[in-house]
Amino acid sequence: MTMIPTETGHAPARPRLPRALVPLANILGFLWRSPTSAFGLIVLGLLIAMALLGPVLAPYDPYAQDLQATLQAPSAAHWFGTDELGRDILSRLLFGAAITLRIIFLVTIVVGPIGMAVGTVAGYFGGRVDTVLMRVTDIFLSFPSLILSLAFVAALGPSLNNAIIAISLTAWPPIARLARAETLTFRKADYISAARLQGASPARIIWKSIVPMCLPSVVIRLTLNMATVILTAAGLGFLGLGAQPPMPEWGAMIATGRRYMIDSWWLVTFPGIAILLVSLAFNLLGDGLRDALDPKQMNRR
Amino acid sequence: MTTPLAIENLSMRFGAVTVLPDVSFEVAPGECFGLVGESGSGKSTILLCVSMLLSGWEGRIAIGGRAVRDMSLMERCRSLQMVFQDPYGSLHPRQSVRAALSEPVRIHRLGDVDARLEQVMTDVGLPVSFLDRYPHQLSGGQRQRVAIARALILEPSILLLDEPTSALDVSVQAEILNLLQRLRAEKGFTCLMVSHDLAVVDYMCDRFAVMQHGEITEILPRSAILPNAATHPYARQLIDASIAYENAM
């Protein structure tokens, strides 16, 4: 073997966009190029716009009853018709967007960190810690999530906030499972050993080395979860355990509308379409994110 | 001067399998000590034991006269560092070079992060502008330089090298070995290097141990390679095979 005494020549660094924005712009660009995830983006954008601008856009007060004009079919005055108390359904849908968004947001920011913490700690430490944390997770997973949330809401008392708490308590186990599985795949990697050799504490290793690796799949899973969260919230609303009347929550609207369903189809149809579109949008967006956050895509900075 | 690294009666078992029955050797100050042997002969396990990445061993490992088991985590990290075999797996894929190198400085509260990073990048022959790159934007050789920089930024007295060049192209191997030689001359650290390439050992190491089935068959000086002065039959066979292979190339 011959030894060549050389020093490497280095290519000059390429000019780039501001670092923090590049991955985000890449991901959005990627999502935009595929029709299904672009649909998801558009619906999500609409939902946010409705939640923000609902009070401005709504033609009527969503709580204002008009007993002279109950159960009116869609018309120029009431585009989506009126309900059994003469309230404008379009206005109620617009106000309901903010409620739906609030449920999704609160559940996600509770569920993401809890699931991530439980999963990464269990995966990194292994052994007894892993056993204890995963058995607790199994207990939560062994109930269907709607049934478990029903039990929680029944115990806590029916209200929107309790529904959010109940959904959060039942939605974290799959995230924890996922984060643990991800952690197990690279906890023996050389860069984790290197971090240990540098004297990093377990908390530091989990936060700085493991969490960034788990984040993409957890974000994807959370996005896919949002559809389930919306459906569970609507289900709880439908059963009268979520948002209480007169709150314009979509599931509760369907619940009250079902009594008039045969004669007045618009009472259940429009909230139903809204729930369908939003949960479909989150599913498509989650699918798109799965492709966009693929490591090979991330490398195209 | 005390012995920088002494290993006495080190034994390690994984369940029923004894990987290292009883290993003892000493490394002299400033020396580069090689460990060679076939796959599974326990070379890398010795490094993992010394670095305490594996802790279930028995025996005594001492750095500068102090047992590694008695050292605090911080003290141990500052006396020994390791360069791993695969530069593609030893750098965190989502950390920039700057993040990877500043972590040890922050953990040990050494201060003066920027100056230290620039110094260590210059030491390993990388331009300072590479600090903002990610591992996937670097070649294998550049990554291994970053890994060496990360090991050296804590200024350890012992550097453990786990086949630092076996994952690299031959010409890049030469660059990395030259770099390690230069840094060893400049900083005066002691090396313990695992390799199964006798040419690398010939170039780098002052002395080397030939291992088989977890035991050291013979400790030889570098000068013993070419005349094949080994006395143990396995060591002779290994060196003969290696020389025959080199000649055939």
XYZ file of C-alpha atoms in Angstrom:
550
model
C 0.000 0.000 0.000
C 1.390 3.367 -0.927
C 0.886 6.480 1.151
C 0.241 9.626 -0.768
C 1.004 12.749 1.223
C -1.808 15.056 0.180
C -4.153 17.599 1.618
C -7.634 17.638 0.164
C -8.836 20.417 -2.069
C -12.280 21.658 -1.099
C -15.167 22.746 -3.225
C -16.492 26.197 -2.329
C -19.736 26.185 -0.359
C -22.861 26.570 -2.465
C -24.996 29.667 -1.908
C -28.272 28.822 -0.191
C -31.511 30.272 1.178
C -31.763 31.149 4.885
C -31.286 27.811 6.603
C -34.436 27.625 8.711
C -36.730 28.288 5.751
C -35.228 25.863 3.249
C -36.680 22.582 4.582
C -40.098 24.158 5.182
C -40.205 25.633 1.673
C -39.093 22.276 0.268
C -41.795 20.380 2.128
C -44.550 22.800 1.096
C -43.312 22.755 -2.496
C -43.295 18.977 -2.478
C -46.816 18.799 -1.027
C -48.034 21.299 -3.609
C -46.785 19.234 -6.533
C -48.911 16.207 -5.712
C -52.661 16.771 -6.350
C -53.909 14.850 -3.313
C -51.735 16.589 -0.758
C -52.354 19.918 -2.492
C -56.073 19.269 -1.860
C -55.207 18.641 1.785
C -53.264 21.907 1.957
C -56.121 23.849 0.366
C -58.734 22.447 2.745
C -56.476 23.075 5.731
C -55.932 26.637 4.496
C -59.687 27.091 4.096
C -60.315 25.709 7.568
C -57.827 28.127 9.102
C -59.272 31.011 7.077
C -62.793 30.071 8.177
C -61.721 29.865 11.793
C -60.030 33.271 11.634
C -62.533 35.089 9.436
C -65.692 33.203 10.464
C -67.108 36.050 12.567
C -66.570 38.453 9.654
C -67.825 36.169 6.892
C -70.835 34.725 8.665
C -74.016 36.350 7.335
C -75.918 35.783 10.614
C -75.245 35.387 14.319
C -74.847 31.595 14.793
C -76.752 31.713 18.060
C -79.611 33.990 16.891
C -82.860 32.043 16.780
C -85.619 32.945 14.377
C -88.662 30.832 15.104
C -90.452 32.347 12.112
C -87.936 30.710 9.772
C -87.242 27.213 11.119
C -86.110 24.326 8.937
C -85.893 26.375 5.787
C -84.358 24.732 2.743
C -81.203 26.274 1.220
C -82.081 29.562 -0.468
C -80.506 32.881 -1.410
C -81.064 34.222 2.114
C -79.784 31.099 3.881
C -77.342 29.317 1.551
C -77.211 26.142 3.625
C -80.721 26.509 5.075
C -81.749 26.938 8.723
C -82.084 24.477 11.577
C -84.969 23.609 13.881
C -84.541 26.864 15.796
C -84.161 29.011 12.683
C -80.381 29.472 13.059
C -78.387 29.914 9.869
C -76.431 26.717 9.164
C -73.704 28.428 7.105
C -72.930 30.779 9.992
C -72.871 27.888 12.412
C -70.520 25.941 10.131
C -68.159 28.910 9.915
C -68.097 29.324 13.691
C -67.716 25.573 14.091
C -64.460 25.665 12.115
C -62.776 27.504 14.987
C -64.012 24.866 17.438
C -62.741 22.034 15.252
C -59.396 23.743 14.831
C -59.144 24.320 18.575
C -59.803 20.636 19.266
C -57.161 19.531 16.745
C -54.599 22.038 17.980
C -55.012 21.316 21.678
C -55.090 17.553 21.231
C -51.998 17.637 19.023
C -49.880 19.772 21.338
C -50.821 17.540 24.270
C -50.490 14.202 22.503
C -47.263 14.877 20.541
C -44.983 15.681 23.494
C -46.489 13.012 25.784
C -46.214 10.259 23.178
C -42.758 11.364 22.155
C -41.486 11.529 25.747
C -42.880 8.134 26.744
C -41.681 6.458 23.535
C -38.150 7.856 23.423
C -37.520 7.270 27.137
C -38.793 3.691 26.896
C -36.780 3.036 23.742
C -33.545 4.616 24.926
C -33.368 3.137 28.407
C -34.872 -0.242 27.571
C -35.096 -2.915 30.258
C -37.417 -2.292 33.166
C -38.242 1.313 32.226
C -39.299 0.096 28.798
C -41.426 -2.694 30.264
C -43.272 -0.425 32.681
C -43.926 2.367 30.169
C -44.993 0.007 27.403
C -47.372 -1.957 29.640
C -49.041 1.322 30.622
C -49.275 2.134 26.919
C -50.749 -1.308 26.255
C -53.446 -0.721 28.862
C -54.525 2.447 27.055
C -54.289 0.752 23.667
C -56.401 -2.199 24.740
C -59.577 -0.074 24.786
C -61.092 1.323 21.609
C -60.281 5.026 21.790
C -63.886 6.214 21.410
C -65.046 3.949 24.253
C -62.196 5.115 26.485
C -62.888 8.781 25.726
C -66.560 8.136 26.459
C -65.593 6.737 29.842
C -63.327 9.714 30.564
C -65.941 12.280 29.531
C -68.579 10.464 31.546
C -66.283 10.686 34.566
C -65.185 14.284 33.986
C -68.594 15.608 32.925
C -69.683 16.537 29.411
C -68.068 19.669 27.978
C -65.825 20.578 25.075
C -62.700 20.966 27.233
C -63.279 17.609 28.894
C -63.748 16.061 25.466
C -60.374 17.483 24.444
C -58.741 16.081 27.600
C -60.396 12.702 27.051
C -59.308 12.518 23.417
C -55.749 13.477 24.381
C -55.612 10.774 27.026
C -56.592 8.160 24.474
C -54.582 9.366 21.474
C -51.006 9.294 22.803
C -50.317 5.521 22.958
C -49.869 5.000 19.180
C -47.454 7.949 19.120
C -45.496 6.472 22.013
C -45.332 3.102 20.260
C -44.083 4.733 17.090
C -41.462 6.852 18.851
C -40.226 3.801 20.758
C -39.926 1.714 17.592
C -38.002 4.515 15.873
C -35.726 4.941 18.884
C -34.939 1.221 18.990
C -33.692 1.289 15.397
C -30.892 3.737 16.120
C -30.203 3.641 19.842
C -27.147 1.475 19.156
C -25.941 3.743 16.350
C -22.402 5.075 16.482
C -23.531 8.676 16.791
C -25.401 7.826 20.001
C -22.259 6.092 21.332
C -20.252 9.162 20.322
C -22.682 11.398 22.233
C -22.340 9.146 25.292
C -18.550 9.340 24.996
C -18.791 13.120 24.978
C -20.380 12.908 28.405
C -23.909 13.830 27.330
C -26.583 12.975 29.889
C -29.422 10.646 28.845
C -31.826 13.599 28.779
C -29.486 15.481 26.459
C -29.037 12.483 24.180
C -32.793 11.949 23.976
C -33.497 15.621 23.304
C -30.643 16.408 20.936
C -30.006 13.131 19.141
C -33.105 10.961 19.340
C -36.000 13.426 19.173
C -34.851 14.995 15.867
C -34.698 11.528 14.326
C -38.186 10.569 15.549
C -39.786 13.898 14.679
C -40.683 13.315 11.004
C -42.549 10.072 11.565
C -44.264 11.469 14.649
C -45.397 14.551 12.724
C -46.776 12.323 9.972
C -48.549 10.146 12.485
C -49.993 13.190 14.277
C -51.323 14.565 11.005
C -52.957 11.252 10.175
C -54.285 11.172 13.742
C -56.001 14.537 13.301
C -58.656 12.916 11.126
C -59.401 10.423 13.911
C -59.434 13.244 16.455
C -62.003 15.164 14.407
C -64.170 12.079 14.051
C -63.890 11.238 17.757
C -64.738 14.829 18.699
C -67.692 14.752 16.308
C -68.717 11.388 17.747
C -68.576 12.726 21.305
C -70.491 15.813 20.166
C -73.053 13.579 18.500
C -73.520 11.603 21.721
C -73.975 14.845 23.633
C -70.738 14.396 25.596
C -68.619 16.960 23.761
C -69.598 20.498 22.916
C -72.836 21.443 24.619
C -75.710 23.261 22.916
C -75.889 25.935 21.668
C -72.226 25.641 20.606
C -72.029 25.159 16.830
C -69.824 22.071 16.956
C -70.198 20.009 13.774
C -70.825 16.659 15.447
C -73.411 18.185 17.780
C -75.088 19.839 14.784
C -75.503 16.456 13.122
C -76.833 15.019 16.369
C -79.599 17.585 16.694
C -80.272 17.536 12.949
C -80.820 13.795 12.772
C -84.350 14.099 14.180
C -85.319 16.178 11.144
C -83.150 14.249 8.685
C -85.941 12.729 6.609
C -87.635 16.034 5.802
C -84.735 18.478 6.134
C -81.653 16.878 4.619
C -79.543 20.068 4.843
C -79.342 19.909 8.637
C -77.019 16.898 8.620
C -75.585 17.069 5.101
C -73.538 20.250 5.386
C -71.866 19.556 8.743
C -71.317 15.997 7.516
C -69.602 17.203 4.356
C -67.476 19.585 6.441
C -66.323 16.762 8.731
C -65.701 14.482 5.752
C -63.660 17.094 3.872
C -61.524 18.090 6.833
C -60.729 14.545 7.950
C -60.056 13.505 4.353
C -57.786 16.523 3.933
C -55.730 15.602 6.999
C -55.403 12.018 5.801
C -54.168 13.132 2.376
C -51.869 15.694 3.954
C -50.414 13.014 6.221
C -49.801 10.767 3.232
C -48.141 13.624 1.385
C -45.988 14.466 4.419
C -44.838 10.867 4.580
C -43.347 11.261 1.117
C -42.111 14.801 1.736
C -40.308 13.915 4.976
C -38.643 10.848 3.514
C -34.915 11.211 4.259
C -34.079 11.008 0.576
C -36.329 13.986 -0.088
C -34.874 15.874 2.866
C -31.440 15.513 1.372
C -32.431 17.612 -1.620
C -31.782 20.837 0.204
C 5.732 9.526 33.373
C 2.955 7.118 34.254
C 1.645 4.559 31.807
C -1.081 6.268 29.797
C -3.119 3.113 29.333
C -2.772 -0.146 31.232
C -5.106 -3.083 30.870
C -4.823 -5.876 33.417
C -6.714 -9.162 33.356
C -9.580 -7.735 31.351
C -12.308 -10.296 30.802
C -15.676 -9.858 29.169
C -18.482 -12.272 28.522
C -21.803 -11.931 26.718
C -24.022 -14.515 28.395
C -22.415 -17.907 27.873
C -19.894 -16.626 25.327
C -16.572 -15.435 26.671
C -15.313 -12.798 24.271
C -12.192 -11.817 26.174
C -10.895 -14.496 28.561
C -7.964 -12.586 30.074
C -6.235 -9.707 28.335
C -3.372 -7.635 29.705
C -1.137 -5.096 27.982
C 0.281 -1.640 28.460
C 0.626 1.245 26.060
C 3.664 3.502 26.384
C 3.378 7.326 26.412
C 2.888 8.823 22.957
C 2.792 5.405 21.415
C 0.374 4.092 18.831
C -0.539 0.567 19.817
C -2.235 -1.655 17.256
C -4.627 -4.523 17.753
C -4.867 -6.902 14.809
C -6.608 -10.201 14.321
C -9.399 -11.882 12.460
C -13.050 -10.834 12.710
C -14.566 -11.702 16.056
C -11.230 -11.925 17.845
C -12.318 -9.268 20.345
C -10.332 -6.278 19.076
C -13.230 -3.837 19.029
C -14.615 -5.223 22.285
C -11.416 -4.078 24.023
C -12.062 -0.523 22.778
C -15.679 -0.660 23.954
C -14.517 -1.835 27.383
C -11.845 0.850 27.653
C -14.349 3.544 26.693
C -16.930 2.139 29.134
C -19.476 1.879 26.335
C -19.580 -1.706 27.585
C -19.502 -1.799 31.357
C -19.953 -5.459 32.249
C -16.256 -6.347 32.149
C -13.968 -7.519 34.923
C -10.356 -6.662 35.553
C -8.672 -3.293 35.667
C -8.254 -0.602 33.044
C -6.248 2.427 34.086
C -5.543 5.668 32.299
C -2.497 7.499 33.638
C -2.580 5.292 36.725
C -6.259 5.974 37.511
C -8.850 3.231 37.045
C -11.482 4.228 34.477
C -14.175 2.845 36.747
C -13.237 5.385 39.429
C -13.254 8.350 37.079
C -16.291 10.596 36.845
C -18.067 10.642 33.499
C -16.728 14.102 32.692
C -13.164 13.213 33.604
C -13.314 10.003 31.596
C -14.659 11.778 28.542
C -11.837 14.260 28.663
C -9.161 11.594 28.983
C -10.314 9.314 26.200
C -12.200 9.710 22.961
C -12.977 7.367 20.140
C -13.120 7.521 16.353
C -15.544 5.013 14.929
C -15.208 2.759 11.928
C -18.021 4.051 9.767
C -18.033 7.817 9.227
C -21.508 7.446 7.672
C -22.933 6.153 10.943
C -20.959 8.087 13.507
C -22.210 11.585 12.654
C -25.783 12.526 13.492
C -27.531 12.920 10.113
C -29.562 15.947 11.215
C -26.827 17.850 13.004
C -24.613 20.299 11.196
C -20.865 20.030 11.707
C -21.103 23.092 13.951
C -23.766 21.458 16.138
C -21.849 18.175 16.316
C -18.585 19.858 17.313
C -20.006 22.420 19.722
C -21.918 19.768 21.728
C -18.842 18.443 23.601
C -17.617 21.994 24.246
C -20.985 22.942 25.727
C -21.326 19.739 27.757
C -17.923 20.312 29.345
C -18.498 24.068 29.662
C -15.161 24.846 28.057
C -16.319 28.204 26.711
C -14.951 30.042 23.704
C -16.934 27.792 21.353
C -16.248 29.603 18.076
C -12.496 29.833 18.553
C -12.281 26.168 19.505
C -14.326 25.083 16.498
C -12.171 27.093 14.116
C -9.007 25.745 15.685
C -10.105 22.121 15.481
C -11.343 22.493 11.892
C -7.964 23.899 10.905
C -6.266 21.074 12.774
C -8.072 18.415 10.758
C -7.587 20.260 7.477
C -11.153 21.326 6.770
C -12.154 24.862 5.782
C -14.029 26.749 8.499
C -16.941 27.289 6.076
C -17.698 23.550 6.349
C -19.021 24.165 9.871
C -22.445 24.891 8.426
C -22.641 21.747 6.348
C -24.589 18.626 7.152
C -23.004 15.169 7.046
C -24.776 14.273 3.800
C -23.037 17.213 2.140
C -19.611 15.787 2.973
C -17.594 12.978 1.422
C -16.546 9.946 3.447
C -13.068 11.303 4.086
C -14.399 14.701 5.116
C -16.844 13.035 7.477
C -14.069 11.042 9.077
C -12.124 14.290 9.530
C -15.142 15.758 11.315
C -15.330 12.637 13.496
C -11.627 13.075 14.356
C -12.219 16.756 15.092
C -15.086 15.822 17.412
C -12.842 13.371 19.251
C -9.974 15.844 19.555
C -11.942 18.910 20.621
C -11.927 17.648 24.220
C -8.121 17.256 24.026
C -8.036 13.647 25.253
C -4.812 11.933 26.245
C -5.961 8.645 24.718
C -7.520 8.273 21.297
C -9.229 4.995 20.514
C -9.397 4.257 16.797
C -11.787 1.547 15.673
C -10.648 0.731 12.130
C -10.778 4.425 11.270
C -10.028 3.909 7.597
C -11.564 0.559 6.669
C -14.774 2.183 5.372
C -12.818 4.568 3.132
C -11.309 4.509 -0.312
C -7.575 3.718 -0.463
C -6.406 7.235 -1.379
C -8.647 8.750 1.305
C -7.296 6.170 3.775
C -3.836 7.566 3.160
C -5.026 11.124 3.816
C -6.711 10.169 7.071
C -3.707 8.156 8.280
C -1.354 11.017 7.445
C -3.663 13.372 9.305
C -3.688 11.108 12.366
C 0.110 10.833 12.281
C 0.493 14.601 12.037
C -1.996 15.252 14.864
C -0.309 12.657 17.058
C 3.018 14.388 16.547
C 1.485 17.811 17.260
C -0.741 16.967 20.224
C 1.174 14.051 21.679
C -1.818 11.845 22.458
C -1.573 8.086 22.773
C -3.413 5.864 20.320
C -4.976 2.467 20.632
C -5.903 1.374 17.140
C -7.877 -1.603 15.921
C -7.215 -2.709 12.378
C -7.077 -5.825 10.316
C -4.896 -4.223 7.685
C -1.249 -4.874 8.538
C -0.170 -2.193 6.056
C -2.057 0.384 8.126
C -0.534 -1.006 11.311
C 2.921 -0.900 9.721
C 2.421 2.736 8.845
C 0.824 3.911 12.087
C 1.798 1.758 15.013
C 4.962 1.395 17.049
C 3.887 -1.906 18.508
C 0.965 -4.192 17.884
C -0.739 -7.171 19.441
C -1.986 -10.099 17.376
C -5.255 -11.398 18.751
C -7.006 -14.712 18.277
C -10.172 -15.900 20.061
C -9.989 -12.980 22.487
C -6.434 -13.654 23.570
C -3.282 -11.807 22.706
C -0.999 -14.341 21.055
C 1.995 -12.060 20.742
C 2.982 -8.398 21.075
C 5.394 -7.363 18.331
C 7.230 -4.178 17.364
C 6.573 -2.687 13.940
C 9.976 -3.830 12.724
C 8.866 -7.445 13.130
C 6.398 -7.271 10.247
C 8.589 -7.403 7.154
C 11.110 -10.022 8.303
C 8.149 -11.763 9.975
C 9.867 -12.176 13.305
C 6.743 -13.503 15.022
C 7.232 -16.662 17.058
C 3.628 -17.670 17.690
C 2.365 -19.843 14.806
C -0.902 -17.886 14.388
C 0.873 -14.511 14.319
C 3.384 -15.881 11.770
C 0.565 -17.188 9.614
C -1.305 -13.862 9.758
C 1.754 -11.809 8.831
C 2.754 -14.241 6.074
C -0.717 -14.109 4.597
C -0.730 -10.322 4.728
C 2.698 -10.010 3.079
C 1.711 -12.514 0.380
C -1.456 -10.490 -0.242
C 0.490 -7.211 -0.484
C 2.930 -8.771 -2.950
C 0.120 -10.147 -5.045
C -1.485 -6.725 -5.324
